[in-house]
Amino acid sequence: MQFYIQQTLNALQVGSVYALIALGYTMVYGILTLINFAHGDIFMISCYVAFFFSTLVISVLAGLPPLVVFVLTMLVSMFFTALLAVVIERLAYKPLRTAPRISAVITALGIGLLLENFMVAFKPVGPAPRFMPELIPNVIYNIGGVAVSNIQIVIIVVSIVAMVILDLIVRRTMVGMAMRAISWDKFTVPLMGIPVDRIISLTFALGASIAAVGGTLYGMAYTIDPYMGIRIGWWAFISAVVGGIGNIRGAMLGGFILGFVEIFTPVFLPASTYRDFVAFSLLLVLLIFKPTGLLGRPMVQKV
Amino acid sequence: MSGNGNLLTVEDLVVSYGSIQALHGISIDVKPGEIVTLIGANGAGKSTLLRSISGIVPLQKGRILLDGEDLRKVPAHRIVELGVAHVPEGRGIFANLTVTENLKLATWIRKDKSKLDADYERVFKVFPRLKERRSQLAGTLSGGEQQMLAVGRALMTGGRLLLLDEPSMGLAPVLVQEIMQTIRAINAAGTTVLLVEQNARQALKIASRGYVLETGNIALAGSAAELMNNDRVKAAYLGG
């Protein structure tokens, strides 16, 4: 029993990171029907921003309370990652807005490769895996035979808080309404006096900053390297599709499902190396029986 | 240039879609307080003219002036801010948003937030059905109600010039009458209207002036009464 509780906690931890990244895929798809394949690498960059900033802060401003360092690191990572995503959108995707969709998808793949290889070539980063400095001193509690670390709790709680905030932004604010309106009919939105390009930029910024929440949290628990965004990005993308791409709550649900797939695969199958097989099989089976994903609505024919 | 007293002036407008020219240099004007109608067959260029006024289709040659201000370099969302409210063909409501959210979105550019409550009241007074259905998804409304929402939304932008593209399309005859009376009431309350209609008879009934568009050119222009008694208009658009 303890074993399963333990693994469930681990699955929630991993799943919340997938969910945070999946949100960026799903939001961009929702308004542009573009699968932003660079998003996993944008997540990777957010980890490095957190890595460098926290390293700097801890050495220059030694003695700051851990909570302050943690919050600052997350905010800085969110800001710079959002900025990067907006610049990428303006320079690489916007000129292709009227081009065939495949051009934008291939461009996104190219941007991903560019980011990965830039980080490998960039001397202060390089190909070797890194550990982020300890932002919060790791404490492990033993509750009835289940080991729970404070970092694990922080990851799960902060992720859920971030998702609730994002959900409120999309459902309750004018910007969120504008995003949903664009996803329905982007040609009518300017007639409401709404600057569509600015909303698109904001969507990229929001998607990237929530990925950076995930990036900062991820760096507190795992090593980071320039190629990390590929596998994690794919898993987050599958999460978004499983949940129903374009659907915010679907992306969250999908992320947690994929977290359970990752953690429980080695429990039931001989090795953890089967996890990609299980994840992609899940995707294929779902696409056969429910192509719109778990929470996705069937495409409505617009008249 | 702004001394001519027109709210809207269109001069020698040329618009093309790719290599196909849709408007071949047309000129119209709308004075403050008027209802002006554009009538013509499908594909005559009526919708294209409205779209270029509101900036969603770029103009190739000619000028569009709103109160003397050249709109050429102004992006579509700013044109709304200058006072042009466009109800597009097919209504363009956001079916995945509620009625209230649709109306609220149209207040994006409003700076006079204090007046918004009065404006919601005004829209709900003109269209009581929208008030009843305000928390419903707009996609669940009937065609007539969606048209009301589209017009209500345009009113919420606070525009001075209302561009209406086929508001009677797909509506039952009794609803067509109703929407025309509503347009007249909106106009009486101070909003200038440029009305595109295939239902020429209904449009000319409420308009003061009209233009007849044929394959991208102005074929005829005149007062509503003149057009209604014109033999060509009678034969082609009023069913003989």
Coordinates of C-alpha atoms in Angstrom, one line a residue:
Chain A
M1 CA 0.0 0.0 0.0
Q2 CA 2.7 2.5 1.0
F3 CA 4.4 1.6 -2.2
Y4 CA 1.4 2.7 -4.3
I5 CA 1.0 5.9 -2.3
Q6 CA 4.6 6.6 -2.8
Q7 CA 4.4 6.0 -6.5
T8 CA 1.2 8.1 -6.8
L9 CA 3.1 11.0 -5.2
N10 CA 5.9 10.6 -7.7
A11 CA 3.4 10.4 -10.6
L12 CA 1.8 13.7 -9.4
Q13 CA 5.2 15.3 -9.2
V14 CA 6.2 14.3 -12.7
G15 CA 2.7 14.8 -14.1
S16 CA 2.4 18.3 -12.8
V17 CA 5.5 19.3 -14.8
Y18 CA 4.0 17.6 -18.0
A19 CA 0.8 19.4 -17.4
L20 CA 2.5 22.8 -17.1
I21 CA 4.3 22.3 -20.4
A22 CA 1.2 20.8 -22.1
L23 CA -0.7 24.0 -21.4
G24 CA 1.7 25.9 -23.7
Y25 CA 1.1 23.5 -26.5
T26 CA -2.6 23.5 -26.1
M27 CA -3.0 27.3 -25.9
V28 CA -0.9 28.0 -29.0
Y29 CA -2.7 25.3 -30.9
G30 CA -6.0 26.8 -29.7
I31 CA -5.5 30.2 -31.2
L32 CA -3.2 29.5 -34.2
T33 CA -3.7 25.7 -34.9
L34 CA 0.0 25.6 -34.7
I35 CA 1.8 22.8 -32.9
N36 CA 4.8 24.7 -31.5
F37 CA 7.4 21.9 -31.5
A38 CA 9.9 24.3 -30.1
H39 CA 8.0 24.5 -26.8
G40 CA 9.9 21.6 -25.2
D41 CA 13.1 23.4 -25.9
I42 CA 11.7 26.7 -24.6
F43 CA 11.0 24.7 -21.4
M44 CA 14.7 23.6 -21.4
I45 CA 15.8 27.3 -21.7
S46 CA 13.6 28.2 -18.7
C47 CA 15.5 25.6 -16.7
Y48 CA 18.8 27.2 -17.7
V49 CA 17.5 30.7 -16.9
A50 CA 16.6 29.4 -13.5
F51 CA 19.9 27.7 -13.1
F52 CA 22.0 30.7 -14.0
F53 CA 19.9 33.2 -12.1
S54 CA 19.8 31.1 -8.9
T55 CA 23.5 30.5 -9.1
L56 CA 24.1 34.2 -9.4
V57 CA 21.8 35.2 -6.6
I58 CA 23.1 32.6 -4.2
S59 CA 26.7 33.7 -4.8
V60 CA 26.1 37.5 -4.9
L61 CA 23.3 37.9 -2.4
A62 CA 24.2 35.1 -0.1
G63 CA 22.0 34.9 3.0
L64 CA 18.7 35.6 1.3
P65 CA 15.9 33.5 2.7
P66 CA 15.4 30.4 0.5
L67 CA 11.8 31.3 -0.2
V68 CA 12.8 34.7 -1.6
V69 CA 15.5 33.0 -3.8
F70 CA 12.9 30.5 -5.0
V71 CA 10.2 33.0 -5.9
L72 CA 12.7 35.4 -7.5
T73 CA 14.2 32.6 -9.6
M74 CA 10.8 31.5 -10.8
L75 CA 9.7 35.0 -11.7
V76 CA 13.0 35.8 -13.6
S77 CA 12.7 32.5 -15.4
M78 CA 9.1 33.2 -16.3
F79 CA 9.9 36.7 -17.6
F80 CA 12.9 35.7 -19.8
T81 CA 11.3 32.6 -21.1
A82 CA 8.1 34.6 -22.0
L83 CA 10.3 37.2 -23.7
L84 CA 12.1 34.5 -25.7
A85 CA 8.8 32.9 -26.8
V86 CA 7.4 36.3 -27.9
V87 CA 10.6 37.0 -29.9
I88 CA 10.4 33.6 -31.6
E89 CA 6.8 34.1 -32.4
R90 CA 7.4 37.6 -34.0
L91 CA 10.5 36.6 -35.9
A92 CA 9.8 33.0 -37.0
Y93 CA 6.1 32.3 -36.9
K94 CA 4.3 35.6 -37.6
P95 CA 5.8 36.0 -41.1
L96 CA 4.3 32.5 -41.8
R97 CA 0.9 33.2 -40.6
T98 CA -0.7 33.0 -44.0
A99 CA 1.7 30.3 -45.3
P100 CA 0.7 26.6 -45.4
R101 CA 0.5 25.2 -41.9
I102 CA 3.3 22.7 -42.6
S103 CA 5.8 25.6 -43.1
A104 CA 5.2 26.9 -39.6
V105 CA 5.4 23.4 -38.1
I106 CA 8.8 22.7 -39.8
T107 CA 10.0 26.2 -38.7
A108 CA 9.0 25.2 -35.1
L109 CA 11.0 22.0 -35.3
G110 CA 13.9 24.1 -36.7
I111 CA 13.7 26.6 -33.8
G112 CA 13.8 23.6 -31.4
L113 CA 17.0 22.3 -33.0
L114 CA 18.5 25.8 -33.0
L115 CA 17.9 26.2 -29.3
E116 CA 19.3 22.8 -28.4
N117 CA 22.4 23.2 -30.4
F118 CA 22.9 26.7 -29.4
M119 CA 23.0 25.6 -25.8
V120 CA 25.4 22.8 -26.5
A121 CA 27.7 25.2 -28.3
F122 CA 27.3 28.0 -25.8
K123 CA 30.4 27.6 -23.5
P124 CA 28.8 28.4 -20.2
V125 CA 26.2 25.7 -20.8
G126 CA 27.7 22.9 -22.9
P127 CA 26.4 19.4 -23.3
A128 CA 27.0 18.1 -19.7
P129 CA 24.1 17.6 -17.3
R130 CA 23.9 20.2 -14.5
F131 CA 22.5 20.4 -11.1
M132 CA 20.7 23.6 -10.1
P133 CA 21.8 25.0 -6.7
E134 CA 19.6 23.9 -3.9
L135 CA 17.0 26.6 -3.7
I136 CA 15.1 25.1 -0.8
P137 CA 17.0 22.8 1.6
N138 CA 15.7 19.3 1.0
V139 CA 13.8 17.8 3.9
I140 CA 12.3 14.3 3.7
Y141 CA 9.4 13.4 5.9
N142 CA 8.5 9.9 6.7
I143 CA 4.7 9.6 7.0
G144 CA 3.7 6.0 7.7
G145 CA 6.4 4.5 5.6
V146 CA 5.9 6.9 2.7
A147 CA 8.8 9.2 2.0
V148 CA 7.7 12.7 1.1
S149 CA 10.2 15.5 0.4
N150 CA 9.3 19.1 0.9
I151 CA 10.4 19.8 -2.7
Q152 CA 8.0 17.2 -3.9
I153 CA 5.2 19.0 -2.1
V154 CA 6.3 22.4 -3.4
I155 CA 6.4 21.0 -7.0
I156 CA 2.9 19.6 -6.8
V157 CA 1.3 22.5 -4.9
V158 CA 2.9 25.3 -6.9
S159 CA 2.0 23.6 -10.1
I160 CA -1.6 23.3 -9.1
V161 CA -1.7 26.9 -8.0
A162 CA -0.2 28.0 -11.3
M163 CA -2.8 25.9 -13.2
V164 CA -5.7 27.4 -11.2
I165 CA -4.4 30.9 -11.9
L166 CA -4.1 30.2 -15.6
D167 CA -7.5 28.7 -15.8
L168 CA -8.9 31.8 -14.1
I169 CA -7.1 34.0 -16.6
V170 CA -8.5 32.1 -19.6
R171 CA -12.0 31.9 -18.2
R172 CA -12.5 35.2 -16.4
T173 CA -10.3 38.0 -17.9
M174 CA -10.8 40.0 -21.0
V175 CA -7.6 38.7 -22.4
G176 CA -8.7 35.1 -21.8
M177 CA -12.0 35.8 -23.5
A178 CA -10.1 37.3 -26.4
M179 CA -8.0 34.2 -26.6
R180 CA -11.1 32.0 -26.7
A181 CA -12.7 34.3 -29.3
I182 CA -9.6 34.0 -31.5
S183 CA -9.7 30.3 -31.2
W184 CA -13.3 30.4 -32.6
D185 CA -13.0 33.0 -35.3
K186 CA -9.9 35.1 -35.6
F187 CA -11.2 37.2 -38.5
T188 CA -14.0 38.8 -36.5
V189 CA -11.9 39.6 -33.4
P190 CA -10.3 42.8 -34.9
L191 CA -13.9 44.1 -35.5
M192 CA -14.3 44.1 -31.7
G193 CA -11.3 46.5 -31.5
I194 CA -9.1 43.8 -30.2
P195 CA -5.5 43.7 -31.4
V196 CA -5.1 40.1 -32.5
D197 CA -1.3 40.1 -32.8
R198 CA -1.0 41.4 -29.2
I199 CA -3.3 38.6 -28.0
I200 CA -1.2 36.0 -29.9
S201 CA 2.0 37.4 -28.3
L202 CA 0.4 37.3 -24.9
T203 CA -0.6 33.7 -25.5
F204 CA 2.9 32.7 -26.3
A205 CA 4.1 34.7 -23.3
L206 CA 1.6 33.0 -21.0
G207 CA 2.4 29.5 -22.3
A208 CA 6.1 30.0 -22.0
S209 CA 5.9 31.5 -18.5
I210 CA 3.8 28.6 -17.2
A211 CA 6.4 26.3 -18.8
A212 CA 9.0 28.2 -16.8
V213 CA 7.1 27.6 -13.6
G214 CA 7.5 23.9 -14.6
G215 CA 11.2 24.5 -15.5
T216 CA 12.1 26.0 -12.2
L217 CA 10.4 23.3 -10.3
Y218 CA 11.9 20.6 -12.5
G219 CA 15.4 22.0 -11.9
M220 CA 14.9 21.6 -8.2
A221 CA 14.4 17.9 -8.5
Y222 CA 16.3 16.7 -11.6
T223 CA 19.5 17.4 -13.6
I224 CA 19.1 19.6 -16.6
D225 CA 20.8 19.3 -20.1
P226 CA 20.4 20.9 -23.5
Y227 CA 18.5 17.9 -24.9
M228 CA 16.1 17.5 -22.0
G229 CA 13.4 19.4 -23.9
I230 CA 13.0 16.7 -26.6
R231 CA 11.7 13.8 -24.5
I232 CA 9.9 16.0 -22.0
G233 CA 8.4 18.1 -24.8
W234 CA 7.1 15.0 -26.6
W235 CA 5.6 13.8 -23.4
A236 CA 3.9 17.1 -22.7
F237 CA 2.7 17.2 -26.3
I238 CA 1.2 13.7 -25.9
S239 CA -0.4 15.0 -22.7
A240 CA -2.0 17.9 -24.6
V241 CA -3.3 15.6 -27.3
V242 CA -4.6 12.9 -24.8
G243 CA -6.5 15.6 -22.9
G244 CA -7.8 17.2 -26.2
I245 CA -5.5 19.7 -27.8
G246 CA -6.8 23.2 -27.5
N247 CA -8.5 22.4 -24.2
I248 CA -6.9 23.9 -21.1
R249 CA -8.3 21.5 -18.6
G250 CA -7.6 18.6 -21.0
A251 CA -3.9 19.5 -21.0
M252 CA -3.8 19.4 -17.2
L253 CA -5.6 16.1 -17.1
G254 CA -3.4 14.7 -19.9
G255 CA -0.2 15.8 -18.0
F256 CA -1.2 13.9 -14.9
I257 CA -2.2 10.8 -16.9
L258 CA 1.3 10.8 -18.6
G259 CA 2.9 11.3 -15.1
F260 CA 1.1 8.0 -14.0
V261 CA 2.2 6.3 -17.2
E262 CA 5.8 7.2 -16.6
I263 CA 5.9 6.2 -12.9
F264 CA 3.8 3.1 -13.2
T265 CA 5.2 1.6 -16.4
P266 CA 8.2 0.1 -14.5
V267 CA 5.9 -1.2 -11.8
F268 CA 3.9 -3.4 -14.3
L269 CA 6.4 -3.9 -17.1
P270 CA 10.0 -5.2 -16.8
A271 CA 11.8 -1.9 -17.3
S272 CA 11.3 1.8 -17.3
T273 CA 12.6 1.9 -20.9
Y274 CA 9.1 0.7 -21.9
R275 CA 7.6 4.0 -20.9
D276 CA 7.9 5.7 -24.3
F277 CA 6.3 2.6 -25.8
V278 CA 3.4 2.8 -23.4
A279 CA 3.0 6.6 -23.8
F280 CA 2.9 6.5 -27.6
S281 CA 0.6 3.4 -27.6
L282 CA -1.8 5.3 -25.4
L283 CA -1.7 8.1 -27.8
L284 CA -2.4 5.9 -30.8
V285 CA -5.2 4.0 -29.1
L286 CA -6.8 7.2 -28.0
L287 CA -6.5 8.7 -31.5
I288 CA -8.3 5.7 -32.9
F289 CA -11.2 5.8 -30.4
K290 CA -11.5 9.4 -29.5
P291 CA -9.5 11.6 -31.9
T292 CA -10.5 14.8 -30.2
G293 CA -8.9 13.7 -26.9
L294 CA -10.5 13.1 -23.5
L295 CA -12.0 16.6 -23.0
G296 CA -11.8 17.8 -26.5
R297 CA -15.1 18.5 -28.3
P298 CA -15.7 17.2 -31.7
M299 CA -15.0 19.8 -34.4
V300 CA -18.1 21.9 -35.0
Q301 CA -18.7 22.8 -38.5
K302 CA -18.8 26.6 -38.7
V303 CA -21.3 28.1 -41.0
Chain B
M1 CA -10.7 67.7 -46.6
S2 CA -12.7 67.3 -43.5
G3 CA -14.7 70.3 -44.4
N4 CA -17.2 68.4 -46.6
G5 CA -19.3 67.4 -43.7
N6 CA -19.2 63.6 -44.4
L7 CA -18.7 61.1 -41.7
L8 CA -17.4 58.6 -44.3
T9 CA -15.9 59.4 -47.6
V10 CA -14.7 56.6 -50.0
E11 CA -12.9 57.9 -53.1
D12 CA -11.9 55.8 -56.1
L13 CA -11.5 52.7 -54.0
V14 CA -9.8 49.7 -55.7
V15 CA -9.6 46.4 -53.9
S16 CA -8.3 43.1 -55.2
Y17 CA -8.2 39.6 -53.9
G18 CA -5.0 38.3 -55.4
S19 CA -5.2 38.9 -59.2
I20 CA -9.0 39.4 -59.1
Q21 CA -10.2 42.9 -58.8
A22 CA -13.3 43.2 -56.6
L23 CA -13.9 46.9 -56.6
H24 CA -12.9 49.0 -59.6
G25 CA -12.6 52.5 -58.2
I26 CA -15.8 53.3 -56.4
S27 CA -16.8 56.4 -54.5
I28 CA -19.5 56.8 -51.9
D29 CA -20.2 59.1 -49.0
V30 CA -22.2 58.9 -45.8
K31 CA -23.3 62.0 -43.9
P32 CA -23.7 62.0 -40.1
G33 CA -27.1 60.7 -39.0
E34 CA -28.0 59.0 -42.3
I35 CA -29.0 55.5 -43.2
V36 CA -27.3 54.8 -46.5
T37 CA -27.9 51.4 -48.2
L38 CA -25.8 49.5 -50.7
I39 CA -27.8 47.2 -52.8
G40 CA -26.6 44.7 -55.4
A41 CA -26.4 41.1 -56.4
N42 CA -24.1 38.5 -54.8
G43 CA -20.5 39.1 -55.7
A44 CA -21.1 42.8 -56.6
G45 CA -18.5 43.8 -54.0
K46 CA -20.8 45.1 -51.2
S47 CA -19.1 43.1 -48.4
T48 CA -15.7 43.9 -49.8
L49 CA -16.5 47.6 -49.5
L50 CA -17.5 47.2 -45.9
R51 CA -14.4 45.1 -45.1
S52 CA -12.1 47.6 -46.6
I53 CA -13.7 50.4 -44.6
S54 CA -13.2 48.5 -41.4
G55 CA -9.6 47.6 -42.4
I56 CA -9.8 43.8 -42.6
V57 CA -9.2 43.9 -46.3
P58 CA -6.4 46.2 -47.6
L59 CA -7.2 48.8 -50.1
Q60 CA -5.1 49.0 -53.3
K61 CA -5.9 52.5 -54.5
G62 CA -8.1 55.3 -53.5
R63 CA -8.9 56.7 -50.1
I64 CA -11.2 56.0 -47.2
L65 CA -11.8 59.0 -44.8
L66 CA -13.6 58.9 -41.5
D67 CA -14.4 62.4 -40.4
G68 CA -11.6 63.5 -42.7
E69 CA -9.0 61.1 -41.2
D70 CA -7.3 58.8 -43.7
L71 CA -7.8 55.2 -42.7
R72 CA -5.2 53.7 -45.0
K73 CA -2.5 53.1 -42.4
V74 CA -4.8 52.4 -39.5
P75 CA -5.1 48.8 -38.4
A76 CA -8.5 47.2 -38.1
H77 CA -8.7 47.2 -34.3
R78 CA -7.8 51.0 -34.2
I79 CA -10.6 51.7 -36.8
V80 CA -13.1 50.4 -34.3
E81 CA -11.6 52.8 -31.8
L82 CA -12.2 55.6 -34.2
G83 CA -15.9 54.8 -34.3
V84 CA -16.6 52.2 -36.9
A85 CA -18.7 49.2 -35.8
H86 CA -18.9 46.4 -38.3
V87 CA -21.5 43.6 -38.1
P88 CA -19.9 41.1 -40.6
E89 CA -21.7 38.9 -43.0
G90 CA -22.8 35.7 -41.3
R91 CA -22.8 37.6 -37.9
G92 CA -19.4 36.4 -36.7
I93 CA -20.5 35.8 -33.2
F94 CA -18.3 33.8 -30.9
A95 CA -20.3 30.6 -30.4
N96 CA -18.0 29.3 -27.7
L97 CA -18.5 32.4 -25.5
T98 CA -21.6 33.3 -23.6
V99 CA -23.9 36.2 -24.7
T100 CA -22.5 38.4 -22.0
E101 CA -18.9 37.5 -22.9
N102 CA -19.6 38.4 -26.5
L103 CA -20.9 41.8 -25.5
K104 CA -18.2 42.4 -23.0
L105 CA -15.4 41.7 -25.6
A106 CA -16.8 44.5 -27.7
T107 CA -16.0 46.9 -24.9
W108 CA -12.3 46.2 -25.2
I109 CA -11.5 49.7 -26.6
R110 CA -14.0 51.6 -24.4
K111 CA -12.3 54.2 -22.2
D112 CA -15.5 55.5 -20.8
K113 CA -16.0 52.5 -18.6
S114 CA -18.5 54.4 -16.4
K115 CA -21.0 54.5 -19.3
L116 CA -20.9 50.7 -19.9
D117 CA -23.7 49.8 -17.6
A118 CA -26.0 52.2 -19.4
D119 CA -24.9 50.7 -22.7
Y120 CA -25.6 47.2 -21.6
E121 CA -29.1 48.4 -20.5
R122 CA -29.6 50.0 -23.9
V123 CA -28.7 46.8 -25.7
F124 CA -30.9 44.7 -23.4
K125 CA -33.7 47.2 -23.9
V126 CA -33.4 47.0 -27.7
F127 CA -33.0 43.2 -27.5
P128 CA -34.8 41.8 -24.4
R129 CA -34.2 38.3 -25.7
L130 CA -30.4 38.8 -25.2
K131 CA -31.0 39.6 -21.6
E132 CA -33.0 36.4 -21.0
R133 CA -30.2 34.4 -22.6
R134 CA -27.2 36.3 -21.4
S135 CA -25.5 33.4 -19.7
Q136 CA -26.1 31.0 -22.5
L137 CA -23.4 30.1 -25.0
A138 CA -23.9 32.2 -28.1
G139 CA -23.8 29.1 -30.3
T140 CA -27.1 27.9 -28.7
L141 CA -29.0 31.0 -29.9
S142 CA -31.4 30.9 -32.8
G143 CA -30.4 32.7 -36.0
G144 CA -32.5 35.8 -35.2
E145 CA -31.0 36.0 -31.7
Q146 CA -27.5 35.6 -33.1
Q147 CA -28.2 38.6 -35.4
M148 CA -29.4 40.6 -32.4
L149 CA -26.2 39.7 -30.5
A150 CA -24.1 40.7 -33.5
V151 CA -25.8 44.1 -33.6
G152 CA -25.8 44.5 -29.8
R153 CA -22.1 43.7 -29.8
A154 CA -21.5 46.4 -32.5
L155 CA -23.4 48.9 -30.3
M156 CA -21.2 48.0 -27.3
T157 CA -18.1 49.2 -29.2
G158 CA -19.6 52.7 -28.9
G159 CA -19.2 53.3 -32.6
R160 CA -20.6 56.3 -34.5
L161 CA -20.8 54.5 -37.8
L162 CA -22.5 51.1 -38.0
L163 CA -21.7 48.9 -40.9
L164 CA -24.3 46.2 -41.3
D165 CA -23.7 43.4 -43.7
E166 CA -26.9 41.5 -44.7
P167 CA -28.6 41.7 -41.3
S168 CA -31.7 40.0 -42.8
M169 CA -29.8 37.0 -44.1
G170 CA -31.5 33.7 -43.1
L171 CA -34.2 35.4 -41.1
A172 CA -37.9 34.8 -41.3
P173 CA -39.9 37.6 -43.0
V174 CA -41.4 38.8 -39.7
L175 CA -37.9 39.0 -38.1
V176 CA -36.6 40.9 -41.1
Q177 CA -39.3 43.6 -40.4
E178 CA -38.3 43.6 -36.8
I179 CA -34.6 44.0 -37.4
M180 CA -35.2 46.8 -39.9
Q181 CA -37.3 48.6 -37.4
T182 CA -34.5 48.1 -34.8
I183 CA -32.0 49.6 -37.2
R184 CA -34.2 52.6 -37.7
A185 CA -34.5 53.0 -34.0
I186 CA -30.7 52.7 -33.5
N187 CA -30.3 55.3 -36.2
A188 CA -32.8 57.6 -34.6
A189 CA -30.8 57.4 -31.4
G190 CA -27.8 58.9 -33.2
T191 CA -25.8 56.2 -34.9
T192 CA -25.1 56.6 -38.6
V193 CA -25.7 53.4 -40.6
L194 CA -24.3 52.0 -43.8
L195 CA -26.5 49.0 -44.6
V196 CA -25.6 46.3 -47.1
E197 CA -28.7 44.3 -48.2
Q198 CA -29.8 41.9 -50.8
N199 CA -33.4 42.6 -49.6
A200 CA -33.4 45.9 -51.4
R201 CA -37.1 46.6 -50.8
Q202 CA -36.7 46.5 -47.0
A203 CA -33.4 48.4 -47.1
L204 CA -34.8 51.2 -49.2
K205 CA -37.7 51.5 -46.9
I206 CA -35.6 52.7 -44.0
A207 CA -32.7 54.3 -45.9
S208 CA -32.5 57.9 -46.9
R209 CA -30.1 57.3 -49.8
G210 CA -28.7 54.3 -51.6
Y211 CA -26.1 53.1 -54.0
V212 CA -26.4 50.2 -56.5
L213 CA -23.3 48.1 -56.9
E214 CA -22.8 46.0 -60.0
T215 CA -19.6 43.9 -60.5
G216 CA -17.4 46.3 -58.5
N217 CA -18.8 49.6 -59.9
I218 CA -21.4 52.0 -58.7
A219 CA -24.2 51.6 -61.2
L220 CA -26.7 54.0 -59.7
A221 CA -26.9 56.4 -56.8
G222 CA -29.7 58.5 -55.5
S223 CA -32.3 59.0 -52.8
A224 CA -34.2 56.0 -51.6
A225 CA -37.4 57.2 -53.3
E226 CA -35.6 57.7 -56.6
L227 CA -34.1 54.3 -56.5
M228 CA -37.3 52.7 -55.5
N229 CA -39.0 54.2 -58.6
N230 CA -36.1 53.5 -60.9
D231 CA -37.1 51.0 -63.6
R232 CA -33.7 49.3 -63.6
V233 CA -33.8 48.9 -59.8
K234 CA -37.3 47.7 -59.9
A235 CA -36.6 45.1 -62.6
A236 CA -33.3 43.8 -61.1
Y237 CA -33.7 44.2 -57.3
L238 CA -37.4 44.7 -56.4
G239 CA -38.8 41.8 -58.3
G240 CA -40.4 43.9 -61.1

